[in-house]
């Protein structure tokens, strides 16, 4: 029997895929679960697990892997002769601004067709505010925010596209990280703990909340702890508030007020009774204005020259694997 030597078939060699595995982390070293990985030019892909690890089979060493994740810049890598590839994705600030929380999920800003106003805390900057409503005041179309009274620390009134009911309440529904909360809880949340705010204003965007969302919905996304080392952030804001003397209301003193009241009574008699009044017809307390002994400047007593305020916030956060912890303390006086 004649012996034959068989040459390996290149087409069969191409069928032997190369297994590639690795880990995907962010620019701070935290693992990224749910990163999309696909082979460029094909429909074949994979995703990272909760630990940021992935495994994918590529056809050859020339294959290009594309890594993409919401809020991060996509990255392309040639496999080469490597079987292990570790990737670090960089934050894409522009892409983060285009992602909007909508109801139970999120959409890209350009894909939204309903009436939604988005307020990102990074856009507000270092504006001093001790209340969430002070931060959104004047920043969302169709949303009116005003303080009910002049009392320091008084409650705010929020109306989304006007008053929706004459008898029932008109306050919007507050949802913090997917949980519906009361109006007082939503309004008293520490602004330093907020990542972004989405205000749903029309029926299309509030439909999933039913009747509770009839007055609009305020979706609040809070800051999350990052994977890796412990982060400690301290912010301190100190300032002085005052009312310039040119804007203070000029009040009557005691003598001027008594004279004013006397003239009111006298002019009333002249107008209605068509005669000159007598002194006895003026109330005894206003008959002799020049003898008034007491005069109190109530405006000056309330509005001091300078009113100092202090706003301090301390945040400690850490994360390891699936566990996240965050402690936030705020002080305002």
mmCIF file of C-alpha atoms in Angstrom:
data_model
loop_
_atom_site.group_PDB
_atom_site.id
_atom_site.type_symbol
_atom_site.label_atom_id
_atom_site.label_comp_id
_atom_site.label_asym_id
_atom_site.label_seq_id
_atom_site.Cartn_x
_atom_site.Cartn_y
_atom_site.Cartn_z
ATOM 1 C CA UNK A 1 0.000 0.000 0.000
ATOM 2 C CA UNK A 2 1.335 3.396 -0.990
ATOM 3 C CA UNK A 3 1.627 5.930 1.808
ATOM 4 C CA UNK A 4 0.415 9.512 1.134
ATOM 5 C CA UNK A 5 1.252 12.656 3.035
ATOM 6 C CA UNK A 6 -1.736 14.973 3.528
ATOM 7 C CA UNK A 7 -1.117 18.746 3.645
ATOM 8 C CA UNK A 8 -3.179 20.708 6.180
ATOM 9 C CA UNK A 9 -6.157 22.464 4.620
ATOM 10 C CA UNK A 10 -6.000 26.249 5.183
ATOM 11 C CA UNK A 11 -9.778 26.494 5.131
ATOM 12 C CA UNK A 12 -9.991 24.073 8.039
ATOM 13 C CA UNK A 13 -7.388 26.028 9.985
ATOM 14 C CA UNK A 14 -9.524 29.143 9.621
ATOM 15 C CA UNK A 15 -12.336 27.388 11.432
ATOM 16 C CA UNK A 16 -10.238 27.108 14.587
ATOM 17 C CA UNK A 17 -11.249 30.292 16.481
ATOM 18 C CA UNK A 18 -8.933 32.052 18.902
ATOM 19 C CA UNK A 19 -10.289 32.518 22.418
ATOM 20 C CA UNK A 20 -9.677 35.961 23.902
ATOM 21 C CA UNK A 21 -10.557 37.007 27.451
ATOM 22 C CA UNK A 22 -9.889 39.973 29.685
ATOM 23 C CA UNK A 23 -11.263 42.700 31.939
ATOM 24 C CA UNK A 24 -12.715 46.136 31.186
ATOM 25 C CA UNK A 25 -12.287 48.966 33.715
ATOM 26 C CA UNK A 26 -12.904 52.709 33.731
ATOM 27 C CA UNK A 27 -10.319 55.468 34.004
ATOM 28 C CA UNK A 28 -10.478 55.221 37.819
ATOM 29 C CA UNK A 29 -9.841 51.482 37.891
ATOM 30 C CA UNK A 30 -13.434 50.441 38.603
ATOM 31 C CA UNK A 31 -14.801 47.412 36.758
ATOM 32 C CA UNK A 32 -17.488 48.023 34.115
ATOM 33 C CA UNK A 33 -20.251 45.408 33.847
ATOM 34 C CA UNK A 34 -22.403 45.330 30.711
ATOM 35 C CA UNK A 35 -19.800 46.652 28.253
ATOM 36 C CA UNK A 36 -20.633 45.696 24.653
ATOM 37 C CA UNK A 37 -17.880 43.895 22.763
ATOM 38 C CA UNK A 38 -18.170 42.878 19.118
ATOM 39 C CA UNK A 39 -15.896 41.825 16.288
ATOM 40 C CA UNK A 40 -15.671 44.654 13.782
ATOM 41 C CA UNK A 41 -17.424 43.872 10.519
ATOM 42 C CA UNK A 42 -19.485 41.042 12.019
ATOM 43 C CA UNK A 43 -22.566 40.564 14.183
ATOM 44 C CA UNK A 44 -20.676 38.437 16.688
ATOM 45 C CA UNK A 45 -20.240 39.915 20.143
ATOM 46 C CA UNK A 46 -20.286 39.542 23.918
ATOM 47 C CA UNK A 47 -20.734 41.602 27.104
ATOM 48 C CA UNK A 48 -18.775 41.881 30.329
ATOM 49 C CA UNK A 49 -20.128 40.248 33.488
ATOM 50 C CA UNK A 50 -20.627 41.883 36.896
ATOM 51 C CA UNK A 51 -16.875 41.747 37.498
ATOM 52 C CA UNK A 52 -16.051 43.407 34.181
ATOM 53 C CA UNK A 53 -14.702 40.167 32.675
ATOM 54 C CA UNK A 54 -15.387 38.938 29.146
ATOM 55 C CA UNK A 55 -14.544 36.040 26.845
ATOM 56 C CA UNK A 56 -14.994 35.960 23.071
ATOM 57 C CA UNK A 57 -13.804 33.773 20.191
ATOM 58 C CA UNK A 58 -12.269 35.594 17.205
ATOM 59 C CA UNK A 59 -11.615 34.043 13.762
ATOM 60 C CA UNK A 60 -7.977 35.135 13.416
ATOM 61 C CA UNK A 61 -5.207 37.340 14.775
ATOM 62 C CA UNK A 62 -6.200 40.193 12.455
ATOM 63 C CA UNK A 63 -9.647 40.537 14.084
ATOM 64 C CA UNK A 64 -10.525 43.917 15.601
ATOM 65 C CA UNK A 65 -12.513 44.077 18.849
ATOM 66 C CA UNK A 66 -14.708 47.124 19.473
ATOM 67 C CA UNK A 67 -15.538 48.027 23.104
ATOM 68 C CA UNK A 68 -18.451 50.415 23.724
ATOM 69 C CA UNK A 69 -20.394 51.520 26.798
ATOM 70 C CA UNK A 70 -22.827 54.358 27.515
ATOM 71 C CA UNK A 71 -20.964 57.423 28.758
ATOM 72 C CA UNK A 72 -17.535 56.183 27.619
ATOM 73 C CA UNK A 73 -15.522 56.615 24.444
ATOM 74 C CA UNK A 74 -15.522 53.478 22.226
ATOM 75 C CA UNK A 75 -12.196 51.733 21.745
ATOM 76 C CA UNK A 76 -10.894 49.426 18.996
ATOM 77 C CA UNK A 77 -8.148 46.856 19.583
ATOM 78 C CA UNK A 78 -6.407 44.448 17.186
ATOM 79 C CA UNK A 79 -6.195 40.989 18.749
ATOM 80 C CA UNK A 80 -2.807 39.969 17.312
ATOM 81 C CA UNK A 81 -1.207 37.026 19.058
ATOM 82 C CA UNK A 82 -2.706 37.841 22.450
ATOM 83 C CA UNK A 83 -5.124 35.637 24.348
ATOM 84 C CA UNK A 84 -5.688 38.122 27.182
ATOM 85 C CA UNK A 85 -6.658 41.766 26.658
ATOM 86 C CA UNK A 86 -7.370 44.275 29.417
ATOM 87 C CA UNK A 87 -9.105 47.499 28.398
ATOM 88 C CA UNK A 88 -9.488 50.886 30.093
ATOM 89 C CA UNK A 89 -12.388 52.993 28.781
ATOM 90 C CA UNK A 90 -12.208 56.760 29.100
ATOM 91 C CA UNK A 91 -15.200 58.850 30.151
ATOM 92 C CA UNK A 92 -16.951 60.711 27.341
ATOM 93 C CA UNK A 93 -18.339 63.875 28.954
ATOM 94 C CA UNK A 94 -20.340 64.760 25.841
ATOM 95 C CA UNK A 95 -21.987 61.348 25.679
ATOM 96 C CA UNK A 96 -22.921 61.525 29.349
ATOM 97 C CA UNK A 97 -24.793 64.742 28.728
ATOM 98 C CA UNK A 98 -26.848 63.094 25.998
ATOM 99 C CA UNK A 99 -28.183 60.282 28.214
ATOM 100 C CA UNK A 100 -31.488 61.146 29.857
ATOM 101 C CA UNK A 101 -33.348 59.176 32.536
ATOM 102 C CA UNK A 102 -36.900 58.528 31.320
ATOM 103 C CA UNK A 103 -39.337 56.622 33.529
ATOM 104 C CA UNK A 104 -37.917 53.176 34.196
ATOM 105 C CA UNK A 105 -35.048 53.448 31.689
ATOM 106 C CA UNK A 106 -32.929 55.923 29.743
ATOM 107 C CA UNK A 107 -32.723 57.288 26.213
ATOM 108 C CA UNK A 108 -30.359 59.365 24.180
ATOM 109 C CA UNK A 109 -31.344 63.006 24.253
ATOM 110 C CA UNK A 110 -31.730 63.241 20.473
ATOM 111 C CA UNK A 111 -34.164 60.279 20.491
ATOM 112 C CA UNK A 112 -36.624 61.878 22.925
ATOM 113 C CA UNK A 113 -39.895 63.096 21.404
ATOM 114 C CA UNK A 114 -41.842 63.885 24.601
ATOM 115 C CA UNK A 115 -41.582 67.027 26.740
ATOM 116 C CA UNK A 116 -38.685 66.496 29.140
ATOM 117 C CA UNK A 117 -36.371 69.050 30.729
ATOM 118 C CA UNK A 118 -32.978 67.806 31.904
ATOM 119 C CA UNK A 119 -30.864 69.597 34.494
ATOM 120 C CA UNK A 120 -27.318 68.365 35.031
ATOM 121 C CA UNK A 121 -25.604 69.438 38.225
ATOM 122 C CA UNK A 122 -22.349 69.959 36.304
ATOM 123 C CA UNK A 123 -24.067 72.663 34.257
ATOM 124 C CA UNK A 124 -25.110 74.519 37.398
ATOM 125 C CA UNK A 125 -21.548 74.607 38.696
ATOM 126 C CA UNK A 126 -20.752 75.885 42.165
ATOM 127 C CA UNK A 127 -24.000 77.778 42.680
ATOM 128 C CA UNK A 128 -24.661 77.969 46.441
ATOM 129 C CA UNK A 129 -28.075 76.490 47.263
ATOM 130 C CA UNK A 130 -29.460 74.695 50.289
ATOM 131 C CA UNK A 131 -32.562 73.433 48.503
ATOM 132 C CA UNK A 132 -33.075 71.444 45.325
ATOM 133 C CA UNK A 133 -35.808 73.803 44.137
ATOM 134 C CA UNK A 134 -33.444 76.760 44.269
ATOM 135 C CA UNK A 135 -31.217 74.942 41.790
ATOM 136 C CA UNK A 136 -33.941 74.241 39.220
ATOM 137 C CA UNK A 137 -35.616 77.642 39.528
ATOM 138 C CA UNK A 138 -35.632 79.297 36.101
ATOM 139 C CA UNK A 139 -33.770 76.414 34.415
ATOM 140 C CA UNK A 140 -36.668 74.354 33.025
ATOM 141 C CA UNK A 141 -39.253 75.655 30.569
ATOM 142 C CA UNK A 142 -42.823 75.370 31.815
ATOM 143 C CA UNK A 143 -41.744 74.785 35.430
ATOM 144 C CA UNK A 144 -42.568 77.534 37.942
ATOM 145 C CA UNK A 145 -40.793 77.448 41.312
ATOM 146 C CA UNK A 146 -41.592 79.960 44.028
ATOM 147 C CA UNK A 147 -41.324 80.152 47.793
ATOM 148 C CA UNK A 148 -44.682 80.156 49.563
ATOM 149 C CA UNK A 149 -43.611 82.713 52.163
ATOM 150 C CA UNK A 150 -40.700 84.883 53.154
ATOM 151 C CA UNK A 151 -39.934 82.698 56.160
ATOM 152 C CA UNK A 152 -36.275 81.541 56.151
ATOM 153 C CA UNK A 153 -36.233 77.904 55.061
ATOM 154 C CA UNK A 154 -39.882 78.092 54.011
ATOM 155 C CA UNK A 155 -41.386 75.483 51.698
ATOM 156 C CA UNK A 156 -41.360 75.887 47.934
ATOM 157 C CA UNK A 157 -44.223 75.492 45.499
ATOM 158 C CA UNK A 158 -43.488 73.706 42.211
ATOM 159 C CA UNK A 159 -45.917 73.777 39.305
ATOM 160 C CA UNK A 160 -45.290 71.905 36.062
ATOM 161 C CA UNK A 161 -47.221 73.565 33.230
ATOM 162 C CA UNK A 162 -49.616 75.346 35.548
ATOM 163 C CA UNK A 163 -52.299 74.081 37.932
ATOM 164 C CA UNK A 164 -53.833 70.780 36.850
ATOM 165 C CA UNK A 165 -56.643 70.580 39.423
ATOM 166 C CA UNK A 166 -58.763 73.030 41.418
ATOM 167 C CA UNK A 167 -59.631 70.638 44.239
ATOM 168 C CA UNK A 168 -56.827 68.067 44.353
ATOM 169 C CA UNK A 169 -53.153 68.805 44.914
ATOM 170 C CA UNK A 170 -51.009 70.235 42.131
ATOM 171 C CA UNK A 171 -47.578 69.129 43.363
ATOM 172 C CA UNK A 172 -45.571 66.937 40.971
ATOM 173 C CA UNK A 173 -44.569 63.372 41.796
ATOM 174 C CA UNK A 174 -40.986 63.009 43.042
ATOM 175 C CA UNK A 175 -39.088 59.832 42.092
ATOM 176 C CA UNK A 176 -35.619 59.264 43.566
ATOM 177 C CA UNK A 177 -33.598 56.491 41.895
ATOM 178 C CA UNK A 178 -36.811 54.769 40.807
ATOM 179 C CA UNK A 179 -38.690 55.088 44.120
ATOM 180 C CA UNK A 180 -41.674 57.419 44.460
ATOM 181 C CA UNK A 181 -41.401 59.614 47.570
ATOM 182 C CA UNK A 182 -43.400 62.361 49.229
ATOM 183 C CA UNK A 183 -43.105 65.995 48.241
ATOM 184 C CA UNK A 184 -41.267 66.956 51.440
ATOM 185 C CA UNK A 185 -38.664 64.214 50.947
ATOM 186 C CA UNK A 186 -38.031 65.188 47.347
ATOM 187 C CA UNK A 187 -37.712 68.886 48.091
ATOM 188 C CA UNK A 188 -35.460 68.455 51.133
ATOM 189 C CA UNK A 189 -32.889 66.223 49.441
ATOM 190 C CA UNK A 190 -29.338 67.527 49.805
ATOM 191 C CA UNK A 191 -28.408 69.155 46.458
ATOM 192 C CA UNK A 192 -24.852 67.888 46.877
ATOM 193 C CA UNK A 193 -26.122 64.280 46.541
ATOM 194 C CA UNK A 194 -27.882 64.858 43.196
ATOM 195 C CA UNK A 195 -26.325 63.779 39.891
ATOM 196 C CA UNK A 196 -29.077 64.944 37.529
ATOM 197 C CA UNK A 197 -32.764 65.904 37.418
ATOM 198 C CA UNK A 198 -35.263 65.063 34.660
ATOM 199 C CA UNK A 199 -38.663 66.771 34.689
ATOM 200 C CA UNK A 200 -41.404 64.934 32.761
ATOM 201 C CA UNK A 201 -44.053 67.384 31.635
ATOM 202 C CA UNK A 202 -46.488 65.796 29.171
ATOM 203 C CA UNK A 203 -48.802 62.772 29.110
ATOM 204 C CA UNK A 204 -46.480 60.728 26.896
ATOM 205 C CA UNK A 205 -43.629 60.854 29.405
ATOM 206 C CA UNK A 206 -45.705 60.550 32.614
ATOM 207 C CA UNK A 207 -48.081 57.782 31.449
ATOM 208 C CA UNK A 208 -46.271 54.965 33.293
ATOM 209 C CA UNK A 209 -46.937 56.705 36.629
ATOM 210 C CA UNK A 210 -50.706 56.833 36.131
ATOM 211 C CA UNK A 211 -52.787 59.392 38.015
ATOM 212 C CA UNK A 212 -49.893 60.209 40.339
ATOM 213 C CA UNK A 213 -47.998 61.722 37.423
ATOM 214 C CA UNK A 214 -50.837 63.972 36.254
ATOM 215 C CA UNK A 215 -49.081 67.047 37.668
ATOM 216 C CA UNK A 216 -45.707 66.147 36.209
ATOM 217 C CA UNK A 217 -42.873 63.974 37.479
ATOM 218 C CA UNK A 218 -39.496 65.045 38.873
ATOM 219 C CA UNK A 219 -36.965 62.226 38.394
ATOM 220 C CA UNK A 220 -33.903 62.591 40.614
ATOM 221 C CA UNK A 221 -30.759 60.524 40.043
ATOM 222 C CA UNK A 222 -28.358 60.544 42.984
ATOM 223 C CA UNK A 223 -24.618 60.104 42.924
ATOM 224 C CA UNK A 224 -23.217 56.565 43.183
ATOM 225 C CA UNK A 225 -20.072 55.223 44.758
ATOM 226 C CA UNK A 226 -17.291 54.218 42.362
ATOM 227 C CA UNK A 227 -15.335 50.991 42.269
ATOM 228 C CA UNK A 228 -11.895 51.158 43.808
ATOM 229 C CA UNK A 229 -10.349 53.315 46.502
ATOM 230 C CA UNK A 230 -12.251 55.321 49.088
ATOM 231 C CA UNK A 231 -13.227 58.808 47.881
ATOM 232 C CA UNK A 232 -13.579 61.655 50.373
ATOM 233 C CA UNK A 233 -15.053 64.939 49.125
ATOM 234 C CA UNK A 234 -15.467 68.027 51.285
ATOM 235 C CA UNK A 235 -17.032 71.260 50.069
ATOM 236 C CA UNK A 236 -17.328 74.406 52.166
ATOM 237 C CA UNK A 237 -19.114 77.563 51.136
ATOM 238 C CA UNK A 238 -19.175 80.669 53.324
ATOM 239 C CA UNK A 239 -20.700 83.988 52.387
ATOM 240 C CA UNK A 240 -22.473 87.106 53.573
ATOM 241 C CA UNK A 241 -25.928 88.197 52.475
ATOM 242 C CA UNK A 242 -27.327 91.698 52.791
ATOM 243 C CA UNK A 243 -29.866 94.104 51.343
ATOM 244 C CA UNK A 244 -28.253 97.279 49.948
ATOM 245 C CA UNK A 245 -29.421 100.486 51.585
ATOM 246 C CA UNK A 246 -30.589 101.752 48.183
ATOM 247 C CA UNK A 247 -33.082 98.870 47.956
ATOM 248 C CA UNK A 248 -34.483 99.070 51.473
ATOM 249 C CA UNK A 249 -38.085 100.185 51.878
ATOM 250 C CA UNK A 250 -38.332 103.616 53.486
ATOM 251 C CA UNK A 251 -40.770 103.308 56.390
ATOM 252 C CA UNK A 252 -42.639 106.011 58.320
ATOM 253 C CA UNK A 253 -41.530 106.715 61.877
ATOM 254 C CA UNK A 254 -43.981 106.925 64.781
ATOM 255 C CA UNK A 255 -44.738 110.649 64.404
ATOM 256 C CA UNK A 256 -45.199 110.407 60.628
ATOM 257 C CA UNK A 257 -47.497 107.398 60.934
ATOM 258 C CA UNK A 258 -49.700 109.118 63.546
ATOM 259 C CA UNK A 259 -49.927 112.208 61.333
ATOM 260 C CA UNK A 260 -50.869 110.023 58.370
ATOM 261 C CA UNK A 261 -53.675 108.300 60.297
ATOM 262 C CA UNK A 262 -55.003 111.662 61.558
ATOM 263 C CA UNK A 263 -55.199 112.993 58.008
ATOM 264 C CA UNK A 264 -56.996 109.844 56.859
ATOM 265 C CA UNK A 265 -59.817 110.366 59.382
ATOM 266 C CA UNK A 266 -60.070 114.085 58.697
ATOM 267 C CA UNK A 267 -60.122 113.660 54.908
ATOM 268 C CA UNK A 268 -62.784 110.963 55.233
ATOM 269 C CA UNK A 269 -65.112 113.335 57.075
ATOM 270 C CA UNK A 270 -64.479 116.115 54.543
ATOM 271 C CA UNK A 271 -65.226 113.808 51.596
ATOM 272 C CA UNK A 272 -68.286 111.943 52.868
ATOM 273 C CA UNK A 273 -69.889 114.531 55.194
ATOM 274 C CA UNK A 274 -68.872 117.685 53.312
ATOM 275 C CA UNK A 275 -67.708 119.562 56.435
ATOM 276 C CA UNK A 276 -64.632 120.281 58.485
ATOM 277 C CA UNK A 277 -63.856 117.646 61.165
ATOM 278 C CA UNK A 278 -63.416 118.438 64.840
ATOM 279 C CA UNK A 279 -60.476 117.211 66.920
ATOM 280 C CA UNK A 280 -62.758 114.997 69.014
ATOM 281 C CA UNK A 281 -63.763 113.020 65.907
ATOM 282 C CA UNK A 282 -60.182 111.808 65.450
ATOM 283 C CA UNK A 283 -59.272 108.693 67.520
ATOM 284 C CA UNK A 284 -57.444 109.745 70.664
ATOM 285 C CA UNK A 285 -54.282 107.885 69.697
ATOM 286 C CA UNK A 286 -53.817 110.067 66.600
ATOM 287 C CA UNK A 287 -55.030 113.498 67.813
ATOM 288 C CA UNK A 288 -51.567 114.770 68.705
ATOM 289 C CA UNK A 289 -48.984 113.132 66.378
ATOM 290 C CA UNK A 290 -46.122 115.259 67.692
ATOM 291 C CA UNK A 291 -46.559 113.673 71.134
ATOM 292 C CA UNK A 292 -45.952 110.136 69.861
ATOM 293 C CA UNK A 293 -43.252 108.617 72.077
ATOM 294 C CA UNK A 294 -42.499 105.275 70.405
ATOM 295 C CA UNK A 295 -41.052 104.581 66.981
ATOM 296 C CA UNK A 296 -39.779 101.138 65.888
ATOM 297 C CA UNK A 297 -37.965 100.469 62.624
ATOM 298 C CA UNK A 298 -39.226 96.926 62.035
ATOM 299 C CA UNK A 299 -37.492 96.601 58.681
ATOM 300 C CA UNK A 300 -34.158 97.520 60.218
ATOM 301 C CA UNK A 301 -34.773 95.147 63.140
ATOM 302 C CA UNK A 302 -35.300 92.197 60.777
ATOM 303 C CA UNK A 303 -32.828 93.033 58.005
ATOM 304 C CA UNK A 304 -29.422 93.241 59.648
ATOM 305 C CA UNK A 305 -26.496 94.778 57.836
ATOM 306 C CA UNK A 306 -24.835 91.420 57.147
ATOM 307 C CA UNK A 307 -26.221 87.887 57.443
ATOM 308 C CA UNK A 308 -23.468 85.244 57.235
ATOM 309 C CA UNK A 309 -24.232 81.725 56.012
ATOM 310 C CA UNK A 310 -22.266 78.469 55.979
ATOM 311 C CA UNK A 311 -22.885 75.506 53.668
ATOM 312 C CA UNK A 312 -20.707 72.425 54.293
ATOM 313 C CA UNK A 313 -20.995 68.974 52.677
ATOM 314 C CA UNK A 314 -18.951 65.839 53.359
ATOM 315 C CA UNK A 315 -19.206 62.721 51.181
ATOM 316 C CA UNK A 316 -17.380 59.425 51.761
ATOM 317 C CA UNK A 317 -17.843 56.648 49.192
ATOM 318 C CA UNK A 318 -16.239 53.324 48.342
ATOM 319 C CA UNK A 319 -16.954 50.260 46.252
ATOM 320 C CA UNK A 320 -15.665 46.750 45.851
ATOM 321 C CA UNK A 321 -17.237 44.259 43.477
ATOM 322 C CA UNK A 322 -21.038 44.393 43.650
ATOM 323 C CA UNK A 323 -20.985 46.258 46.993
ATOM 324 C CA UNK A 324 -21.262 50.046 47.100
ATOM 325 C CA UNK A 325 -21.407 52.352 50.116
ATOM 326 C CA UNK A 326 -21.823 56.097 50.376
ATOM 327 C CA UNK A 327 -22.143 58.420 53.370
ATOM 328 C CA UNK A 328 -23.201 62.026 52.877
ATOM 329 C CA UNK A 329 -23.524 64.704 55.563
ATOM 330 C CA UNK A 330 -24.695 68.259 54.966
ATOM 331 C CA UNK A 331 -24.752 71.328 57.209
ATOM 332 C CA UNK A 332 -26.393 74.645 56.368
ATOM 333 C CA UNK A 333 -26.813 77.644 58.646
#
